[in-house]
Coordinates of C-alpha atoms in Angstrom, one line a residue:
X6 CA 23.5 37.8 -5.7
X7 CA 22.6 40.0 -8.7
X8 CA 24.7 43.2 -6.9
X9 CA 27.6 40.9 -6.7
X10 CA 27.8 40.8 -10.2
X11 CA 27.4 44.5 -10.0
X12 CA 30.0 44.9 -8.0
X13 CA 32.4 42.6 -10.0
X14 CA 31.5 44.7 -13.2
X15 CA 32.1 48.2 -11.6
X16 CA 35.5 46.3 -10.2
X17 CA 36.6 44.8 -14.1
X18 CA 35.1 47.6 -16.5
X19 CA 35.4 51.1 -14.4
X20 CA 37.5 53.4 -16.5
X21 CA 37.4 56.8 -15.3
X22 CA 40.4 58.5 -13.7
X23 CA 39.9 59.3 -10.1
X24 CA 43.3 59.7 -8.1
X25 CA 44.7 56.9 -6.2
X26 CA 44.0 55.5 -2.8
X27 CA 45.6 53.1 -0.5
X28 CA 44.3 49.7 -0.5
X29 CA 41.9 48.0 2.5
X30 CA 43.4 45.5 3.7
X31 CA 41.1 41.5 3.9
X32 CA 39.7 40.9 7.4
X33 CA 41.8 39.3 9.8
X34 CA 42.0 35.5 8.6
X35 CA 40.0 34.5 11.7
X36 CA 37.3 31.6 11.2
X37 CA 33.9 32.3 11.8
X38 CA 32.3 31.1 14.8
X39 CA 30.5 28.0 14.8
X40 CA 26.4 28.8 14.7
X41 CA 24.3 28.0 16.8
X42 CA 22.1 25.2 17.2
X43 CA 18.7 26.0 15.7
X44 CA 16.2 26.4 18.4
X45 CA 13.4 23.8 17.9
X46 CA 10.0 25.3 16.6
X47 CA 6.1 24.4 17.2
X48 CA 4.2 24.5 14.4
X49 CA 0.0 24.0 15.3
X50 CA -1.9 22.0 12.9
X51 CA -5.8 22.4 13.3
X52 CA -7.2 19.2 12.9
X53 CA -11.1 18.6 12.5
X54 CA -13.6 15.7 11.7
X55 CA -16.9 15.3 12.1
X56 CA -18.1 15.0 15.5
X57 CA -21.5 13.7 14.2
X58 CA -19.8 10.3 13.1
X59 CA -18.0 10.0 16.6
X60 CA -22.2 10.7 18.4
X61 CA -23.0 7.8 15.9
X62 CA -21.1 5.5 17.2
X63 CA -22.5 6.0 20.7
X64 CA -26.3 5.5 19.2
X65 CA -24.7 2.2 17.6
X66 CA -23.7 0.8 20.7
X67 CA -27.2 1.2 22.6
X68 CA -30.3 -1.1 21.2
X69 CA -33.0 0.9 19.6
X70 CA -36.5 -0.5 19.4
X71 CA -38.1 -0.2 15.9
X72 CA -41.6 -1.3 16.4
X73 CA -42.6 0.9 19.5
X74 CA -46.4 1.4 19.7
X75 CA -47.5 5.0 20.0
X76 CA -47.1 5.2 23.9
X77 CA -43.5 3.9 23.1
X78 CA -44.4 0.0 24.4
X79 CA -41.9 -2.0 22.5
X80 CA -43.6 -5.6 21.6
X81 CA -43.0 -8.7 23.7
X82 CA -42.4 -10.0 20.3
X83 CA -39.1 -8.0 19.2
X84 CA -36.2 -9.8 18.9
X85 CA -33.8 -9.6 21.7
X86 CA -31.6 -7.5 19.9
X87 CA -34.1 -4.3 20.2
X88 CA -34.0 -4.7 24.0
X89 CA -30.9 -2.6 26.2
X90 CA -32.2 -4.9 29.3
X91 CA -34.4 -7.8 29.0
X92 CA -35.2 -10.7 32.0
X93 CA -38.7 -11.9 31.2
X94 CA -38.6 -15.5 31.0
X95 CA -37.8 -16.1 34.6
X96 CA -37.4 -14.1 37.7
X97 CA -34.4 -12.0 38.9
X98 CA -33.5 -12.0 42.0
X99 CA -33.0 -8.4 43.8
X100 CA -31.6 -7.1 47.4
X101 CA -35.7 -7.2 48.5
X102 CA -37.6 -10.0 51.0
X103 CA -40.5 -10.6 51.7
X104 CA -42.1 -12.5 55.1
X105 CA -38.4 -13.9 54.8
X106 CA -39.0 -15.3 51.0
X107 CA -36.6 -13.5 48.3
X108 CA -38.1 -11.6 45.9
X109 CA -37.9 -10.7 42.3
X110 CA -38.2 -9.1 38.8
X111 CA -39.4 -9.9 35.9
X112 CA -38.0 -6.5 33.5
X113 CA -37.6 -5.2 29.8
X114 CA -35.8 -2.2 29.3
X115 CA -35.5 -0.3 26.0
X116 CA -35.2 2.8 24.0
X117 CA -36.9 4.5 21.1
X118 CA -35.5 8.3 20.9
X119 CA -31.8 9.3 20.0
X120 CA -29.3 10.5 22.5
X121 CA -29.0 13.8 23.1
X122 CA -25.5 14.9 23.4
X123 CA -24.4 18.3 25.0
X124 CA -20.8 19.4 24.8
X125 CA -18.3 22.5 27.0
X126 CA -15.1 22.8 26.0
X127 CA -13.9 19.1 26.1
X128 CA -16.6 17.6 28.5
X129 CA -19.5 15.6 27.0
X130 CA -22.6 14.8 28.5
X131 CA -24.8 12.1 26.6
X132 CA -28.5 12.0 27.7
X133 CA -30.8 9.0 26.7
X134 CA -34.6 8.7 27.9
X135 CA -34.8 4.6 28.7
X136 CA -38.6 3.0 28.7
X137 CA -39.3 0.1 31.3
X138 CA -42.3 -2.5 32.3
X139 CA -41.9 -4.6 35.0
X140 CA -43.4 -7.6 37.1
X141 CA -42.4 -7.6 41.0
X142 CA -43.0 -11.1 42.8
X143 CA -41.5 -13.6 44.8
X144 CA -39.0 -15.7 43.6
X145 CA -40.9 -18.8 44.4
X146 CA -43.5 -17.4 41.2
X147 CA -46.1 -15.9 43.0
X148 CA -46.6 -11.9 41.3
X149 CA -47.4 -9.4 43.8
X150 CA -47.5 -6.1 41.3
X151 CA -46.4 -4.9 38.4
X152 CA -45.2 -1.5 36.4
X153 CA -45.7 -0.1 33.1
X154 CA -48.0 -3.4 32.2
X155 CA -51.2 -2.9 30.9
X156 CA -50.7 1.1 31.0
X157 CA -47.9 3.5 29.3
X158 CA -44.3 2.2 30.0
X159 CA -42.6 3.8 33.1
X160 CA -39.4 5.9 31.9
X161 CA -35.4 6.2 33.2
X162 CA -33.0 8.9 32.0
X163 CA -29.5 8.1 31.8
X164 CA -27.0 10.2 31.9
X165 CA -23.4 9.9 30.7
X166 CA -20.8 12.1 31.4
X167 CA -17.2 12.3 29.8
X168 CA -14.2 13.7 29.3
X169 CA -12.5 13.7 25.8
X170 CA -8.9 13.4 25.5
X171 CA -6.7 11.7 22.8
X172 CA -4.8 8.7 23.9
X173 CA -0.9 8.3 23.2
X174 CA -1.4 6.1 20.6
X175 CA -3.6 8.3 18.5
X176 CA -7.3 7.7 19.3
X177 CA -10.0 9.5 21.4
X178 CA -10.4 8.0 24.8
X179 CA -13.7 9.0 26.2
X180 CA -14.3 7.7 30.4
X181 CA -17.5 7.9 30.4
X182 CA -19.1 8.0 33.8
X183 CA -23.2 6.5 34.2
X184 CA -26.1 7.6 36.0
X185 CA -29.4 6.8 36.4
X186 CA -32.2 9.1 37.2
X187 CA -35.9 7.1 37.5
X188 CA -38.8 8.6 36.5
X189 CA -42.3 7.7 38.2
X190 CA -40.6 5.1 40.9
X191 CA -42.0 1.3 41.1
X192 CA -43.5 0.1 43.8
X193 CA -45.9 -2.7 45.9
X194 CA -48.1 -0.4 46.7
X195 CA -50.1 -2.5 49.6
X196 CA -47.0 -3.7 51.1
X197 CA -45.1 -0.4 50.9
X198 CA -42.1 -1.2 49.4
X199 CA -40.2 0.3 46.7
X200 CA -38.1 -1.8 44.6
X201 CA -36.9 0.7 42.3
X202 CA -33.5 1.4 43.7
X203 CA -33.0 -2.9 43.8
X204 CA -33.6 -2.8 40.0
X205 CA -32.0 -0.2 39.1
X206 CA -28.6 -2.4 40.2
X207 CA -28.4 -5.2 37.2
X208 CA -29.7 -2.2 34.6
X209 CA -26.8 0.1 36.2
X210 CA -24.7 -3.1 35.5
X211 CA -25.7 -3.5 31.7
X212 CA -25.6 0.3 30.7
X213 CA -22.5 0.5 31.8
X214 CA -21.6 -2.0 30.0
X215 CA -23.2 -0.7 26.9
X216 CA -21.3 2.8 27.8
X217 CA -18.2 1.1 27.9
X218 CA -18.7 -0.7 24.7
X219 CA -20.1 3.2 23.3
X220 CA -16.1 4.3 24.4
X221 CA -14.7 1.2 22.6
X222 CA -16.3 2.0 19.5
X223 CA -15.6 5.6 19.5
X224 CA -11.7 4.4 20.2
X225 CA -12.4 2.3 17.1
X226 CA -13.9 4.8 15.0
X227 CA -11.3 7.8 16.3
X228 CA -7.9 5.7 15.8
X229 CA -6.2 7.7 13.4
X230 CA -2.5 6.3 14.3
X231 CA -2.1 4.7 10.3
X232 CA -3.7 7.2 9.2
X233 CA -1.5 10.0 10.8
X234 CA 1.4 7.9 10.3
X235 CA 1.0 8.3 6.5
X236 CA 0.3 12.3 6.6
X237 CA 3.6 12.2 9.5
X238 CA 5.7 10.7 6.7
X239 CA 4.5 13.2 3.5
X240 CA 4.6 16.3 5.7
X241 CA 8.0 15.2 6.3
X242 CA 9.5 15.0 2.9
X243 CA 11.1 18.2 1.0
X244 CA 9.1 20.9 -0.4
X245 CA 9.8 22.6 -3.8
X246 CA 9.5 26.1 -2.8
X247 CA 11.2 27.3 -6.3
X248 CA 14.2 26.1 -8.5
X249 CA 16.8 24.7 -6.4
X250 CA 14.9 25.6 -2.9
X251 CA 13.6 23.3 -0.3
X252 CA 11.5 23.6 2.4
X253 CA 12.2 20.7 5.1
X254 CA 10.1 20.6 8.5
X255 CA 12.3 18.3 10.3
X256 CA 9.6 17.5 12.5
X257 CA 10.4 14.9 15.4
X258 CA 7.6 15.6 18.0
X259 CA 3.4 16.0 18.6
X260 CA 1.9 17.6 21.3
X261 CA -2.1 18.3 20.8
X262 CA -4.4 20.1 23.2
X263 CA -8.0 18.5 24.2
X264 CA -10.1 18.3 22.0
X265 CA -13.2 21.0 21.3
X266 CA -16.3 20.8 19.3
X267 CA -17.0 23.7 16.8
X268 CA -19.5 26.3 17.9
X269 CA -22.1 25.1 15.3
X270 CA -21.5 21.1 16.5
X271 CA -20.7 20.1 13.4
X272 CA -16.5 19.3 13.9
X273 CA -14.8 17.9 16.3
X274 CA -11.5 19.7 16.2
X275 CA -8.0 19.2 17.6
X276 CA -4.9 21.8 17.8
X277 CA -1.9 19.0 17.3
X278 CA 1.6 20.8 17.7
X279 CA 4.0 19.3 15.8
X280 CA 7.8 20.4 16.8
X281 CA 10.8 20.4 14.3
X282 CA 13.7 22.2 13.1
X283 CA 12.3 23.8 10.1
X284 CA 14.5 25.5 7.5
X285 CA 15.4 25.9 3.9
X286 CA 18.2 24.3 1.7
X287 CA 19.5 25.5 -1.6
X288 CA 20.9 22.9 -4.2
X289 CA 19.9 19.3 -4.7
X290 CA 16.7 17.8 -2.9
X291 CA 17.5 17.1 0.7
X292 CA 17.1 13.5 1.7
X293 CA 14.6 13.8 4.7
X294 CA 15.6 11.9 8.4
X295 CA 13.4 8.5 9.0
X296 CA 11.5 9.8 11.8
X297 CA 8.6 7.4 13.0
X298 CA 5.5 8.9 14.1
X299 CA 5.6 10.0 17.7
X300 CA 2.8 9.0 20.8
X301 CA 0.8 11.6 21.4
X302 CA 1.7 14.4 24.5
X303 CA -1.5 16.4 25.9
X304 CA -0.6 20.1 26.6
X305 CA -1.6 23.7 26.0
X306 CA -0.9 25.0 22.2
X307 CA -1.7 28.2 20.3
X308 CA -3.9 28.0 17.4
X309 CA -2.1 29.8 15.2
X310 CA 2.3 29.7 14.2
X311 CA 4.8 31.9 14.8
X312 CA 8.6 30.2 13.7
X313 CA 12.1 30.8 12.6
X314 CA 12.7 29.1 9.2
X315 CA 16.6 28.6 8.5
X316 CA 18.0 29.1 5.6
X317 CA 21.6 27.5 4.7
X318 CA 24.0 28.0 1.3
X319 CA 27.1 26.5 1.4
X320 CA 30.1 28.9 0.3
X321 CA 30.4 26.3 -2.8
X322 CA 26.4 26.9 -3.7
X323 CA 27.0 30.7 -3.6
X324 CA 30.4 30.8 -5.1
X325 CA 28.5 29.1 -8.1
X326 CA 25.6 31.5 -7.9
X327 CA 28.0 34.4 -8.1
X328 CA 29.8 33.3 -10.8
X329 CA 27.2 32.5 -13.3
X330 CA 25.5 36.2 -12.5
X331 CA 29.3 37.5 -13.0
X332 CA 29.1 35.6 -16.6
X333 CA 26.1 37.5 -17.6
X334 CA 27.0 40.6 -16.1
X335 CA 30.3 40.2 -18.1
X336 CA 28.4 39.3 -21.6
X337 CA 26.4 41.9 -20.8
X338 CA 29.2 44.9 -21.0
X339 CA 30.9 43.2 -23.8
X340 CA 33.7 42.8 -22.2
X341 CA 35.1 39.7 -24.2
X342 CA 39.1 40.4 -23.2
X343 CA 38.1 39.9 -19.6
X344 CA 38.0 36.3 -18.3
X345 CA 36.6 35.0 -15.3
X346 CA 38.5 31.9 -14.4
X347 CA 37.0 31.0 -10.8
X348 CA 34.8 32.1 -8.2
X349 CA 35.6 31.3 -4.6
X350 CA 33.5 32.5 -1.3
X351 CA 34.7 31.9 2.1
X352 CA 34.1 33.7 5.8
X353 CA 36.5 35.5 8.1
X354 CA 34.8 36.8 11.1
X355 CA 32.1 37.9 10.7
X356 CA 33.1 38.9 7.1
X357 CA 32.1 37.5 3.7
X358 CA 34.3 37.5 1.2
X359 CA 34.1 36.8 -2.7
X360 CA 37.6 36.1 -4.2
X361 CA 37.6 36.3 -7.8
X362 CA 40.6 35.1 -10.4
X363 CA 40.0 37.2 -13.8
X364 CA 42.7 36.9 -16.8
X365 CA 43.1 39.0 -20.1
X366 CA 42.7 42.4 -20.5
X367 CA 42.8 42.6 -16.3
X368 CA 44.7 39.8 -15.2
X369 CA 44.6 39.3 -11.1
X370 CA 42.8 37.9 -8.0
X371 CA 40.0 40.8 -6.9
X372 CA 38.5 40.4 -3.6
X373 CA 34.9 41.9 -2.3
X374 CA 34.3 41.6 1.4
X375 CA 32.0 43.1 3.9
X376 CA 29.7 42.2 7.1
X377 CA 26.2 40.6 5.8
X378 CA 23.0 42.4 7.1
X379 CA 19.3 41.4 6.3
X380 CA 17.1 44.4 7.2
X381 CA 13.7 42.8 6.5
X382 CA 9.6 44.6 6.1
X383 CA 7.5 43.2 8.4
X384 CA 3.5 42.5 7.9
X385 CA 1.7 40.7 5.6
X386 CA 3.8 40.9 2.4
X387 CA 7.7 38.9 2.5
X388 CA 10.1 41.7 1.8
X389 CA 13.5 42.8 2.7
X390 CA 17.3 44.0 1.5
X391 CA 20.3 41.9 2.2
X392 CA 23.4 44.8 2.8
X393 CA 26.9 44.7 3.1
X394 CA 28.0 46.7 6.1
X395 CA 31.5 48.5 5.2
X396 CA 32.0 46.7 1.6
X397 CA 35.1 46.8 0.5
X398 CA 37.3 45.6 -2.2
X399 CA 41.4 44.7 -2.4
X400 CA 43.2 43.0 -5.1
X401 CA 46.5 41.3 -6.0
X402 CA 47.7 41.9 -9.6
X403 CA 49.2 40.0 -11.8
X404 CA 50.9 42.4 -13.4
X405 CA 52.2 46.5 -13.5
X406 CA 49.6 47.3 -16.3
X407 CA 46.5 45.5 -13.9
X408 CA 47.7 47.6 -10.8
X409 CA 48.1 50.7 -13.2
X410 CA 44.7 50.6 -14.5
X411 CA 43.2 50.1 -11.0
X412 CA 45.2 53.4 -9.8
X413 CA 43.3 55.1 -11.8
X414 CA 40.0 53.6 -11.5
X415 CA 39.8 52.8 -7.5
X416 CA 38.0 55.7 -6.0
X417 CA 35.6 55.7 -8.5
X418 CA 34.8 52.0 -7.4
X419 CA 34.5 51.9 -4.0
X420 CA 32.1 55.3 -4.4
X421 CA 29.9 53.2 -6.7
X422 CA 30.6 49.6 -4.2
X423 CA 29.3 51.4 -0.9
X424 CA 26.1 52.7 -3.2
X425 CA 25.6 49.6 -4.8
X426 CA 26.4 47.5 -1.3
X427 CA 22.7 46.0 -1.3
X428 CA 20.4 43.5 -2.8
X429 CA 16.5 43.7 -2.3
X430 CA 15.5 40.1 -2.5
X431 CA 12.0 40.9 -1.8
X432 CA 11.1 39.6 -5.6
X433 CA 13.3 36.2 -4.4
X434 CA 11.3 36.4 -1.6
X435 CA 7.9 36.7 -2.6
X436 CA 8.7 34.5 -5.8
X437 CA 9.2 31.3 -3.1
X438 CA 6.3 32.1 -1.3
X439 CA 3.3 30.4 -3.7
X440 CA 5.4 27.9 -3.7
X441 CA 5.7 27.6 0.3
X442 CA 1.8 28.2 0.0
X443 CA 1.3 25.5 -2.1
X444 CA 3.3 23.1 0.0
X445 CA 1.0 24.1 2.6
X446 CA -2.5 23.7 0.6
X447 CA -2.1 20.0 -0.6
X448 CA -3.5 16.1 -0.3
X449 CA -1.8 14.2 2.2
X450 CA -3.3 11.2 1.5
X451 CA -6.3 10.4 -0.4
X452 CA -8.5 10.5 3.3
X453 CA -6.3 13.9 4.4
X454 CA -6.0 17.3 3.4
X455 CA -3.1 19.4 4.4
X456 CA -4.9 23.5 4.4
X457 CA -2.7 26.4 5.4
X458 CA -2.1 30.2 4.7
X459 CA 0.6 32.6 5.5
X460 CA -0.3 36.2 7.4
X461 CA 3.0 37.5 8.7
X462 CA 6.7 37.7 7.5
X463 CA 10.0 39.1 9.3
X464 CA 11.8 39.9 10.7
X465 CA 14.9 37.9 9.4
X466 CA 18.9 37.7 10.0
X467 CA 21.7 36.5 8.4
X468 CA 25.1 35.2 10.1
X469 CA 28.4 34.2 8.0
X470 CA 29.9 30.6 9.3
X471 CA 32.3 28.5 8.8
X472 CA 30.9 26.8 6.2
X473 CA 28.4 28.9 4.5
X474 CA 25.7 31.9 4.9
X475 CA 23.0 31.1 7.2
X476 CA 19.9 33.0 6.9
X477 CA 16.7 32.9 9.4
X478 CA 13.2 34.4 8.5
X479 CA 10.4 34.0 10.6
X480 CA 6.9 32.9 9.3
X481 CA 3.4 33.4 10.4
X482 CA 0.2 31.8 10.1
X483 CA -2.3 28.5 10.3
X484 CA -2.1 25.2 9.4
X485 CA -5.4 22.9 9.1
X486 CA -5.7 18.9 8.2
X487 CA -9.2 18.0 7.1
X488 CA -9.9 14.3 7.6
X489 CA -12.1 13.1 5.0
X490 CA -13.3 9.7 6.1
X491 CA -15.5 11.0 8.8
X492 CA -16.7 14.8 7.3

């Protein structure tokens, strides 16, 4: 606005003779065209948390043996609670006969290494080395062999295979699918028969069982809902971005893509798009729209932002911007017989037009008018002019000796208006930018942390409507959240 007041001075204080012109006449009194609606943008949010707390809750879900012997025998004495499987007191019937008589199992299964965990893209596969002794026999009690009894324990590798994707309602949902691959098989050796496979049935039954409980906890440990609820609600309130500036997301949806594990294992990441109307607002803090958190939508999204921010002044705003610049520019020419008695701003077409009432010395209404441009840099630095195409200036006096002076003075003006016509608000804009930056580099909530940086700026427009000056610019860059409780 600071040419404005340039403009008004050259208009109020030129005094050099120049001839006389004929004088342009205001724009056609047509209103400006409604704007249009403002696209809705996706902004990607990198999430990330530590995928070794999510592995931990699998190893908490399977029993672990503390007292193995070296040859990894885990003592008939351990509690029951050190066990995975464990039938010993009586016996278990399986799909096996004998001479007609059912037979059975007497069996212990348990575990003393951790679970090795391999992960592509999305998929996990969880691998787990089970140990085993068994007694074969009939069900009636007579024992016809045995395995891993009285020599090293025999050993099963189970295998778990997942998919990870996030649920609607904000949690990983693993589906994780068992299988069991024996080692050296079990078998009664003088009557021939192997009764591995039969075994394998109620174990098959009970890991999967303990897989399914290794999901449920990971659903436990992975719920974020409350906690992204609470970061939904501060990244939706109004961001100082200077004095009188405010940056408002406007966000109302969450898409988020499935989730990947970082190349050193450490994270477990997540890109979350969140989609909103973003833009700017000069004046008074904005009271934000109560927007709850939304259910979660699985889909494709970039990695890093690319969006429009809108930028809105009413013609009130800037009429009161222009006027206190005007009041400095005034002071500033001591000018003291020249007084500025209002400021108006309103649009006709796709004109702008500053009206201005002046008494004393120069006593009339003075009019500056012109079509808005914003040429903007683009790269990694904010920058960019805001121009009047075709400026122009007409008055009405309110008196001979106003429209006298002006004869005198009006070529000379619009020379130095069509010179003057821009404003390089590439100091505004880099000024608002820490504190867009800092808006994006900020707690959350005491278990989040919101991490960002900007990389590109422009291009940019301006359009005059019926109410104000709307202004777009676009941003570039990436946005992180850092959940603490589980780094």
């Amino acid at each position: 606005m600071r040419k404005f007041a340039t403009f008004a001075v050259l208009l109020l204080a030129g005094l050099l003779p120049a001839g006389c012109i004929g004088q342009a006449s205001l724009p056609p009194d047509v209103a400006p065209v409604r704007l249009p609606i403002q696209a809705t943008e996706r902004i990607p949010v990198n999430i990330r948390t530590s995928w070794q707390a999510l592995t931990g809750a699998i190893e908490a879900a399977i029993p672990r043996c503390a007292g193995a012997s070296a040859d990894g025998t885990c003592p008939e004495g351990a509690s029951e609670d050190q066990f995975v499987f464990r039938h010993e007191d009586d016996w278990l019937a399986i799909d096996r006969s004998m001479l007609g008589q059912p037979m059975g199992v007497r069996i212990a299964v348990w575990r003393v290494s951790p679970i090795a965990v391999a992960v592509s893209g999305n998929h996990v596969t969880a691998s787990l080395k089970l140990l085993y002794r068994m007694r074969v026999g009939l069900m009636s009690g007579r024992q016809l062999a045995s395995c891993g009894l009285g020599e090293a324990p025999r050993e099963l590798t189970v295998k778990l295979d997942g998919d990870l994707r996030f649920a609607p309602q904000w949690y990983l949902d693993p589906d994780f699918r068992l299988s069991l691959v024996p080692g050296a098989r079990c078998a009664v050796s003088f009557l021939g028969i192997d009764v591995t496979d039969a075994v394998m049935k109620p174990v098959r039954k009970v890991l999967q069982e303990e897989a399914d409980d290794a999901a449920g906890r990971i659903r436990e440990v992975s719920d974020v809902r409350e906690l992204a609820a609470a970061f939904w609600t501060r990244l939706n309130q109004p961001m100082a971005i200077g004095e009188g500036a405010w940056f408002l997301p406007n966000l109302s949806e969450v898409h988020i893509q499935p989730p990947q594990t970082s190349a050193d294992g450490r994270y477990l990441g997540a890109t979350v798009a969140v989609e909103g109307v973003p833009k700017v607002v000069i004046g008074a803090r904005p009271v934000p729209a109560v927007t709850p958190l939304p259910t979660l939508t699985e889909g494709p999204v970039a990695p890093v932002f690319s969006v429009k921010v809108r930028g809105f002044i009413s013609y009130p705003e800037a009429a009161a911007i222009v006027r206190e610049h005007l009041a400095s520019a005034l002071a500033a020419q001591n000018l003291p017989a020249i007084r500025l008695a209002s400021v108006s701003m309103s649009g006709r077409g796709e004109n702008v037009v500053v009206a201005l009432q002046v008494h004393g010395f120069l006593s009339g209404k003075f009019y500056l008018f012109g079509v808005p441009r914003f040429e903007s840099t683009r790269g990694s630095m904010a920058g960019g002019k805001l121009t009047l195409d075709h400026p122009r200036f007409s008055f009405t006096s309110d008196g001979p000796f106003t429209t006298l002076v002006l004869s005198f003075v009006r070529q000379r003006i619009q020379r130095d208006l069509e010179a003057a016509a821009w404003w390089d608000v590439t100091p505004e804009l880099q000024r608002a930018m820490p504190g867009l930056e800092a808006a994006l580099n900020r707690e959350l909530t005491p278990e989040a942390r919101l991490e960002g940086r900007l990389t590109e700026f422009g291009p940019g427009e301006v359009r005059v409507g019926p109410d104000g000056l709307e202004a777009w610019y676009r941003l570039g860059g990436q946005i992180g959240v850092v959940v603490a409780p589980l780094n």
